[in-house]
Each structure stands twice: as C-alpha cells, then as structure tokens.
Short mmCIF file of C-alpha atoms and ligand atoms in Angstrom, two decimals:
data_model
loop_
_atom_site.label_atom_id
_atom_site.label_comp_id
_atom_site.label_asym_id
_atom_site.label_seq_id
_atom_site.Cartn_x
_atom_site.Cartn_y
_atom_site.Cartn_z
CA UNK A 1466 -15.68 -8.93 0.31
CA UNK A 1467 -13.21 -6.56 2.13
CA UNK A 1468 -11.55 -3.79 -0.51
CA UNK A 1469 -7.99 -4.52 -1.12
CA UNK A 1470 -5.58 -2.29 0.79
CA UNK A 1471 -4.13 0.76 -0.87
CA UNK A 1472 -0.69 0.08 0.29
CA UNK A 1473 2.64 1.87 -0.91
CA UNK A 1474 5.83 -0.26 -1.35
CA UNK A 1475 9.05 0.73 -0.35
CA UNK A 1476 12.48 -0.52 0.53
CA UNK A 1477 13.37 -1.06 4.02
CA UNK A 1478 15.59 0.83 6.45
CA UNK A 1479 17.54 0.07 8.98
CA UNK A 1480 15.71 2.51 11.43
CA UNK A 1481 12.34 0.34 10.51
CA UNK A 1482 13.82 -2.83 11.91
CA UNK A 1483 12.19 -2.73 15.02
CA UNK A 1484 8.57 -1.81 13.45
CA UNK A 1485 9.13 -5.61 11.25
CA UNK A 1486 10.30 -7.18 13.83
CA UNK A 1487 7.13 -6.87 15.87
CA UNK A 1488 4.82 -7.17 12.65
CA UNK A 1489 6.96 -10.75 12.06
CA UNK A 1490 6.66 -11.39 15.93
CA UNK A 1491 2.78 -10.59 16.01
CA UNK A 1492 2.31 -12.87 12.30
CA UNK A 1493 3.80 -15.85 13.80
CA UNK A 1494 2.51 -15.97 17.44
CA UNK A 1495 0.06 -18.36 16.64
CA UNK A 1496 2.41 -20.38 13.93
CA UNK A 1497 2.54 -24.22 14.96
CA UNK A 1498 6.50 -23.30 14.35
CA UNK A 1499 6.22 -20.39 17.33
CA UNK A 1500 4.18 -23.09 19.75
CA UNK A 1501 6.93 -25.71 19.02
CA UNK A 1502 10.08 -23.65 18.80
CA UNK A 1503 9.11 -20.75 21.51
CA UNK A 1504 6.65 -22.83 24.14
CA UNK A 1505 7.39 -19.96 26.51
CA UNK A 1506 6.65 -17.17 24.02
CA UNK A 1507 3.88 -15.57 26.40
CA UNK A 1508 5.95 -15.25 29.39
CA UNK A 1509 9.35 -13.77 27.59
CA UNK A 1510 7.62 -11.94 25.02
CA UNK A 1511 10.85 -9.54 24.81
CA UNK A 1512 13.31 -12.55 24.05
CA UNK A 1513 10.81 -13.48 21.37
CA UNK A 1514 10.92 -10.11 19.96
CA UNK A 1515 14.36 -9.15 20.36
CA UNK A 1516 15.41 -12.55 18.23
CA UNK A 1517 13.02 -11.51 15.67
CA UNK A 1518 14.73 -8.35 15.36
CA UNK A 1519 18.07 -10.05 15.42
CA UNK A 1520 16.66 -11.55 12.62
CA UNK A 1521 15.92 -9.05 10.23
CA UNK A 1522 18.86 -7.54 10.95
CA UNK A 1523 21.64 -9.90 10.13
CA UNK A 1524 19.65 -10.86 6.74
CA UNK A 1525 19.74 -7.21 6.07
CA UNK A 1526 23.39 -6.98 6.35
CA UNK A 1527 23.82 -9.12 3.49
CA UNK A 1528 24.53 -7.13 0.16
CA UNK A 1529 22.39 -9.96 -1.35
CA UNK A 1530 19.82 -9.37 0.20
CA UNK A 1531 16.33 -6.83 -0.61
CA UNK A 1532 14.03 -6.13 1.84
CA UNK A 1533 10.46 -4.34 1.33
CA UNK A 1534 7.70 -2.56 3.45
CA UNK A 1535 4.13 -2.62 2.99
CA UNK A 1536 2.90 0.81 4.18
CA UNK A 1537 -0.92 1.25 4.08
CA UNK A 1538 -1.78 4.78 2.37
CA UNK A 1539 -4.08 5.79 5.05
CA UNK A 1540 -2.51 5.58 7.97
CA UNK A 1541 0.78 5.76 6.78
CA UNK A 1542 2.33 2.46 9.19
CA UNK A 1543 3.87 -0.48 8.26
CA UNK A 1544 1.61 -3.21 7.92
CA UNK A 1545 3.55 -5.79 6.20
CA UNK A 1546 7.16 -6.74 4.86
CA UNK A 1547 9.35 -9.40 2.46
CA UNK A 1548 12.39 -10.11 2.47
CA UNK A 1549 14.47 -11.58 -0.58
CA UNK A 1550 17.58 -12.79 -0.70
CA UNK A 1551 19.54 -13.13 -4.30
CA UNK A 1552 21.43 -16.74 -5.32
CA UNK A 1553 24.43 -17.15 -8.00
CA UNK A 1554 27.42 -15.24 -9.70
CA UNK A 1555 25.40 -14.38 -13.01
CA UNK A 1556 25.36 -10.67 -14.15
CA UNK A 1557 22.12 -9.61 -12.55
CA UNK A 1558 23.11 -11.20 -9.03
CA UNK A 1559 26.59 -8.98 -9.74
CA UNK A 1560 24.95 -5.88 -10.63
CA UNK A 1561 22.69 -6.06 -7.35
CA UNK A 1562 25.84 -6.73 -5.43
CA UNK A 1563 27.70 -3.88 -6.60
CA UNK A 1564 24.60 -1.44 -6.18
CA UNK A 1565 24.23 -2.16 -2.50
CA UNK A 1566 27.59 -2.65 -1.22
CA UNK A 1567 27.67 1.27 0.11
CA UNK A 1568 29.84 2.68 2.05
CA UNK A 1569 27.01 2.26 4.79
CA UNK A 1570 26.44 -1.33 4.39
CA UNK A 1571 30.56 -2.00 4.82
CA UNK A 1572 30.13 -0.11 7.68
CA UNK A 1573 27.01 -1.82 8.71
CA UNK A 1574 28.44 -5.57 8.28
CA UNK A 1575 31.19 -5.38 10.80
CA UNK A 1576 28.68 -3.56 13.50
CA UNK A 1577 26.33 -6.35 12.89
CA UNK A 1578 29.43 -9.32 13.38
CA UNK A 1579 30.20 -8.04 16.57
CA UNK A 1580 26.66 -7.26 18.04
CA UNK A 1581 25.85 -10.81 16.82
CA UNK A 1582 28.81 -12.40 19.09
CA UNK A 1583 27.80 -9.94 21.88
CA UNK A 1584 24.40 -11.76 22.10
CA UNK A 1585 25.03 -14.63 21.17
CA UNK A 1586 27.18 -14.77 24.43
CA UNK A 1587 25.18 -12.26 26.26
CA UNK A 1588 21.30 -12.57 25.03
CA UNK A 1589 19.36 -15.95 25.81
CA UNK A 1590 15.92 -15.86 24.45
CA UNK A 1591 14.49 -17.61 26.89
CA UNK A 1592 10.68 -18.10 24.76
CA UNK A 1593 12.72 -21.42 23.17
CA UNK A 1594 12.99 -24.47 24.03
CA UNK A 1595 16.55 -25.50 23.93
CA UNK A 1596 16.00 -28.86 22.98
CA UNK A 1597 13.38 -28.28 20.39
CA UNK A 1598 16.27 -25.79 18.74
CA UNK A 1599 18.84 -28.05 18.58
CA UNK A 1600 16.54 -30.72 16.98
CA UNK A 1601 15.53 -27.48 14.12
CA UNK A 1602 19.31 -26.32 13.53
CA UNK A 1603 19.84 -30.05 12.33
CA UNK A 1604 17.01 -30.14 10.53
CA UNK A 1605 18.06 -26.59 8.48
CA UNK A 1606 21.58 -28.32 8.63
CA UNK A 1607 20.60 -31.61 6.64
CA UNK A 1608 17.65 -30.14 4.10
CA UNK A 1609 19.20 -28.79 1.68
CA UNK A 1610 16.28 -28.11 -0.88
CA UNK A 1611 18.19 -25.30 -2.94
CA UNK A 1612 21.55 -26.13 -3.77
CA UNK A 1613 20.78 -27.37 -7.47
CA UNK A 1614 19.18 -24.07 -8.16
CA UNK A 1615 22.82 -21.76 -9.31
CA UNK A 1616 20.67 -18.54 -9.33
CA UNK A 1617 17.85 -17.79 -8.08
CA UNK A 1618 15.60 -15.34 -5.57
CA UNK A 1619 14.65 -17.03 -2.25
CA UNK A 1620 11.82 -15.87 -0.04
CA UNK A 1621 13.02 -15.55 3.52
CA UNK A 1622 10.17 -14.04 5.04
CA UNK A 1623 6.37 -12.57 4.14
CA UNK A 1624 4.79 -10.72 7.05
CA UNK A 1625 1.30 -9.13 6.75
CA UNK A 1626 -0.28 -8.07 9.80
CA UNK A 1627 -3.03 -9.98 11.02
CA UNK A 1628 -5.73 -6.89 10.82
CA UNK A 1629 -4.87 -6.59 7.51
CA UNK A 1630 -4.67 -10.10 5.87
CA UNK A 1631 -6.67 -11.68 2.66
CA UNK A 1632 -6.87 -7.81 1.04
CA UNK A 1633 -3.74 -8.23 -1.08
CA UNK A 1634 -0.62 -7.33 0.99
CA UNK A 1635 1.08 -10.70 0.86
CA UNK A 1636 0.14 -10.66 -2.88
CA UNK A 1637 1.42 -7.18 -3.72
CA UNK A 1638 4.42 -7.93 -1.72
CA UNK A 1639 5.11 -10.75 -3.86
CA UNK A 1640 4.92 -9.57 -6.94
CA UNK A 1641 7.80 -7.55 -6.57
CA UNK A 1642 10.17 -10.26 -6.48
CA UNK A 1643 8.34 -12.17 -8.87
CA UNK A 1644 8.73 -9.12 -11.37
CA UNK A 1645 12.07 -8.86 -10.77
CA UNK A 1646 12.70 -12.82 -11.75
CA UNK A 1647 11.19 -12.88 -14.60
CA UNK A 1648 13.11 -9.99 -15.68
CA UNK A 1649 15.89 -11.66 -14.44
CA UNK A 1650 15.20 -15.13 -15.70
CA UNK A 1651 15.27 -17.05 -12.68
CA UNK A 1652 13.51 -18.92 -10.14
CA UNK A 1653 12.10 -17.97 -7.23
CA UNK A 1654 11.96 -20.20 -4.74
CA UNK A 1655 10.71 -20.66 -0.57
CA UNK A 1656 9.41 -22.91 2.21
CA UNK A 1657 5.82 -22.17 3.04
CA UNK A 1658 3.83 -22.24 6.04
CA UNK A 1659 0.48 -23.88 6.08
CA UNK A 1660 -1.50 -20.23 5.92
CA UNK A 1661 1.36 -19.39 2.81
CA UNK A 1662 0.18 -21.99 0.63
CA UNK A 1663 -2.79 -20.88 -1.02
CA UNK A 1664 -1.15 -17.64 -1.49
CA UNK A 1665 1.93 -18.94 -3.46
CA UNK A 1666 -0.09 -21.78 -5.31
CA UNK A 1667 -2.33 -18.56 -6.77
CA UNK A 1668 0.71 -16.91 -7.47
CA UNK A 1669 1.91 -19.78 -10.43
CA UNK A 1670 3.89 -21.23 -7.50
CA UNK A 1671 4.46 -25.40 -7.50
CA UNK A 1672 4.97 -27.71 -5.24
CA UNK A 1673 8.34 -29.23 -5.03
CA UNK A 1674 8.20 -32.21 -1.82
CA UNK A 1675 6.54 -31.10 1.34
CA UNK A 1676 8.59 -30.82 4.17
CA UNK A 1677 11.08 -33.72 5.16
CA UNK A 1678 10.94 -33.70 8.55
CA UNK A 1679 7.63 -33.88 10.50
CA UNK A 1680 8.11 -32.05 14.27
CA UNK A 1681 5.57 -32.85 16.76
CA UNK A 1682 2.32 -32.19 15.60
CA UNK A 1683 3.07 -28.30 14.09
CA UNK A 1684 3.16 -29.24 10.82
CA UNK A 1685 0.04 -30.75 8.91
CA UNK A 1686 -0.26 -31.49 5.37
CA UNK A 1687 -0.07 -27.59 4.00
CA UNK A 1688 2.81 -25.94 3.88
CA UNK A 1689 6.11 -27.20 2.19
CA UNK A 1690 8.93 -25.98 -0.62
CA UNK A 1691 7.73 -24.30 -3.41
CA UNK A 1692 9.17 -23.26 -6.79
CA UNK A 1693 7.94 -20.25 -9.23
CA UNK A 1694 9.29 -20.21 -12.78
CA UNK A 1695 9.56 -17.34 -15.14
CA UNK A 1696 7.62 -17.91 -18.72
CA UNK A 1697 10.13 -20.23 -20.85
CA UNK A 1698 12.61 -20.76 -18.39
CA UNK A 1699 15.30 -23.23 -19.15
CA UNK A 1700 17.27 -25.05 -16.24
CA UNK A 1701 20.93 -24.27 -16.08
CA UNK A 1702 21.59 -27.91 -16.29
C1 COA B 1358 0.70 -15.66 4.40
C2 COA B 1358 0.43 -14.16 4.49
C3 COA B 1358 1.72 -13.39 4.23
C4 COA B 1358 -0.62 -13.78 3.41
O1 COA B 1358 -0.77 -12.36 3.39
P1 COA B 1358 -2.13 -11.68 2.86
O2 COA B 1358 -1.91 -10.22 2.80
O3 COA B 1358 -3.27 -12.18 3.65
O4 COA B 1358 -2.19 -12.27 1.38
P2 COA B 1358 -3.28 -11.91 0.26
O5 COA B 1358 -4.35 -11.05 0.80
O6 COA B 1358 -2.54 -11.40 -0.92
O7 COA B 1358 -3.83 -13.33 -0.09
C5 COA B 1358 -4.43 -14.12 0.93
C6 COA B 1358 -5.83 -14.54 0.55
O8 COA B 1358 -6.68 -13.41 0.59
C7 COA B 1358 -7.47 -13.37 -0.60
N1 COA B 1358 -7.72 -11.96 -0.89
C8 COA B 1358 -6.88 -11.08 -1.47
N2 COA B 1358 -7.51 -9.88 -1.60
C9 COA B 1358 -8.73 -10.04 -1.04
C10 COA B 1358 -9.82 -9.18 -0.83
N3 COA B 1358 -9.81 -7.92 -1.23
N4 COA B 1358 -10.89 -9.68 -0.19
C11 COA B 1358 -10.93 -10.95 0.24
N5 COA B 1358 -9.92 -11.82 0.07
C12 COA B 1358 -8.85 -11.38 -0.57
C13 COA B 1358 -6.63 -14.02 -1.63
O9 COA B 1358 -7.44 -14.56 -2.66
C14 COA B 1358 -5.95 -15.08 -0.83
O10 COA B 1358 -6.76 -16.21 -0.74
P3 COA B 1358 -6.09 -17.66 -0.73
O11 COA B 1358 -5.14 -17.66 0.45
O12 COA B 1358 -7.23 -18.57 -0.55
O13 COA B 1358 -5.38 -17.78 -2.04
C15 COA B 1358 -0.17 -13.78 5.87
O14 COA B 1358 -1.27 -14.62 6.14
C16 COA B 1358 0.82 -13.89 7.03
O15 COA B 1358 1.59 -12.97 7.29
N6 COA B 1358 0.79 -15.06 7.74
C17 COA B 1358 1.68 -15.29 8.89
C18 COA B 1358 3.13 -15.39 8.46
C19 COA B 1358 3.31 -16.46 7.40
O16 COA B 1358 2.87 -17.59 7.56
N7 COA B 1358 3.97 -16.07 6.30
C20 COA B 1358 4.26 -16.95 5.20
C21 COA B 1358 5.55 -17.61 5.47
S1 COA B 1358 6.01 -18.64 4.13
#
C-alpha cells in the first residue's frame, strides 16, 4: 500500500492559477464529461486549458468563494486543489464575506468582468462541441439540486493529480471544508463524478438522486449529488 502523501495545505493565489488550471485540465482528460463536452480536446489542447483557467479564475473572484492548494512537502509543487464556494446570509457566510472583500479582490472583480467579455467575444475554445454545450448549459439551467439548502458550503471542484491519487490528497483536501461546516453548522454539499464517489461516500457523504439527465453514454451509474451533514444538524425548515 503506497504511503500517504505528506502534503502542506494552503490557500490559493492568484499567481497559482495557471499551475490548477493544468492540474484540473490533466484530472479530467480522461472524464466521460471531457470526451463528451471537449471531443476535440487532443487537437486544441490550449483552448481546453485556457477555459480551465478561465475557470478558476472567475470562481476566485467571488468573495464567497475559498480556494486551497495541495503542495506535496518534497518537492514543493502543487499537486492538487479544492475549491469551495459559501451559500446564505447567516453570520458565518457574513463574516467570510467581510474578511475577503480586500481592497485587491474589488480591484480584482472588475478586471475579471471585463477580461470575461473580452473572451467571451474574442476566445473560442475550439476542444467543445458546440452542440453538446448548449445541450449542458440547459441542463445546469433546469437542475437545480441546491436551492432548498439557505446555507451551506458547495464543492466546485477537487483536483488531485493523477501521479499522486488514492494516498490521501482528495481526502485531506476535503476535510478542510468539512471542518469548517461543522464548525459552522451547515451542509456541505456537491455533484460527483464517477471516480469522486467512493471518496465522498467514505467521507460520511450521502446520496441525494443521481444525476437527472443521462448524456450519451458518459455517465454510468456512479457519480451523482451528494450531501454531508454536520453531527446534530437540524434543517432550517
Ligand atoms: C476524485 C479525486 C479528487 C480523489 O483524490 P485522491 O487524492 O485520489 O483521494 P484519496 O486518496 O483521499 O482517496 C481515494 C482512494 O484512495 C484510497 N487511499 C487513500 N490513501 C491511500 C493510501 N495511502 N494507499 C492506498 N489507497 C489510499 C482511499 O481509501 C480512497 O479509496 P476509495 O476511493 O475506494 O474510497 C481524484 O481521483 C481526481 O482528481 N479525479 C479526477 C477529478 C475528479 O473526478 N474530481 C472529483 C470531482 S467531483
């Protein structure tokens, strides 16, 4: 059995977008998701990349959202990342707001608006299949799994390289957010991919419906929305 990594966590920076957005780029090559959504991922590599980067980067933007980097100890690199974003008005989604809207965020959040009309004018990532997107931006349009939750962290992305999977990352990664919630009180909730669901059903994670909509053939019967609760948690309503 393969040692567990000795991994550091830390938040994110902006300046180590562009090392996440190839770690989330190399993760999900292989992703039924990837082969339906970006057919033409191995010729236009770059699109894919750059809209992976895009990616991070608007969620990052977001005073709601938290963002952490898995470095391992030895080599000191990036070798994984999460990123969480925080639901409701109560006093711990407040306080988190009020931390992290900085000067350099405000500053940030315009730059961000503008480069995001800029390419989404300017940049077509030509790895997608325009038809296959329009047929996934209804599907995020009309599944609406969350709205009954009024606070809550979400799981928008967990990234672990592929040389360094099943030795903890993803786990340790995790637990960060799942700390946090419980000190918080709230749920934590996310839409897993087929490899995520072992992970998150080990972590106390249920399942709440698997996925709606069934694309193609790139989904099979893993994966689907999950929901963590805190010990003694008591639904707002
Ligand atoms: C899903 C993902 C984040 C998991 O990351 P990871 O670092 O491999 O996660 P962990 O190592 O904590 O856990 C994975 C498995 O390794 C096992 N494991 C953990 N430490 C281990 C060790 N030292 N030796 C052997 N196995 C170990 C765990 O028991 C777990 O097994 P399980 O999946 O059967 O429960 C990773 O596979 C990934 O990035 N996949 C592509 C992107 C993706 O699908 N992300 C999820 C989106 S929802």
């Amino acid at each position: 059995m393969p040692r567990p990594m000795d991994i550091t966590i830390r938040r994110a920076q902006l300046s180590d977008i562009s090392a996440m957005a190839s770690l989330g780029a190399t993760a999900h090559l292989h992703s039924g998701l990837t082969k339906f959504l970006s057919p033409y991922v191995f010729t236009f590599v770059g699109d894919y990349l750059y809209s992976c980067e895009r990616r991070i980067r608007r969620r990052m933007a977001s005073a709601r959202n938290v963002t952490f980097l898995a470095i391992d100890s030895a080599s000191g690199n990036p070798i994984g990342y999460a990123q969480f974003l925080r639901f409701g008005c109560d006093p711990a989604a407040q306080e988190l707001i009020t931390q992290q809207s900085t000067w350099a965020l405000r500053v940030l959040q315009p730059i961000v608006t503008i480069r995001e009309f800029w390419d989404s004018w300017m940049f077509k990532d030509r790895s997608v299949d325009p038809v296959a997107a329009k047929e996934w931006e209804k599907i995020l349009e009309e599944d609406d799994y969350w709205s009954e939750y009024k606070r809550m962290w979400y799981v928008q992305s967990l990234v672990v390289s592929p040389g360094h999977q099943k030795r903890g990352v993803g786990s340790r990664l995790m637990r960060v957010v799942l700390e946090r919630a419980e000190v918080e009180g709230v749920v934590v909730g996310l839409e897993a991919s087929p490899e995520g669901e072992a992970l998150y059903r080990r972590l106390g994670f249920v399942l709440l419906q698997r996925f709606k909509n069934k694309l193609g053939d790139w989904e099979n019967e893993q994966g689907g929305v999950f929901l963590w609760e805190p010990p003694g948690y008591i639904r707002d309503n």
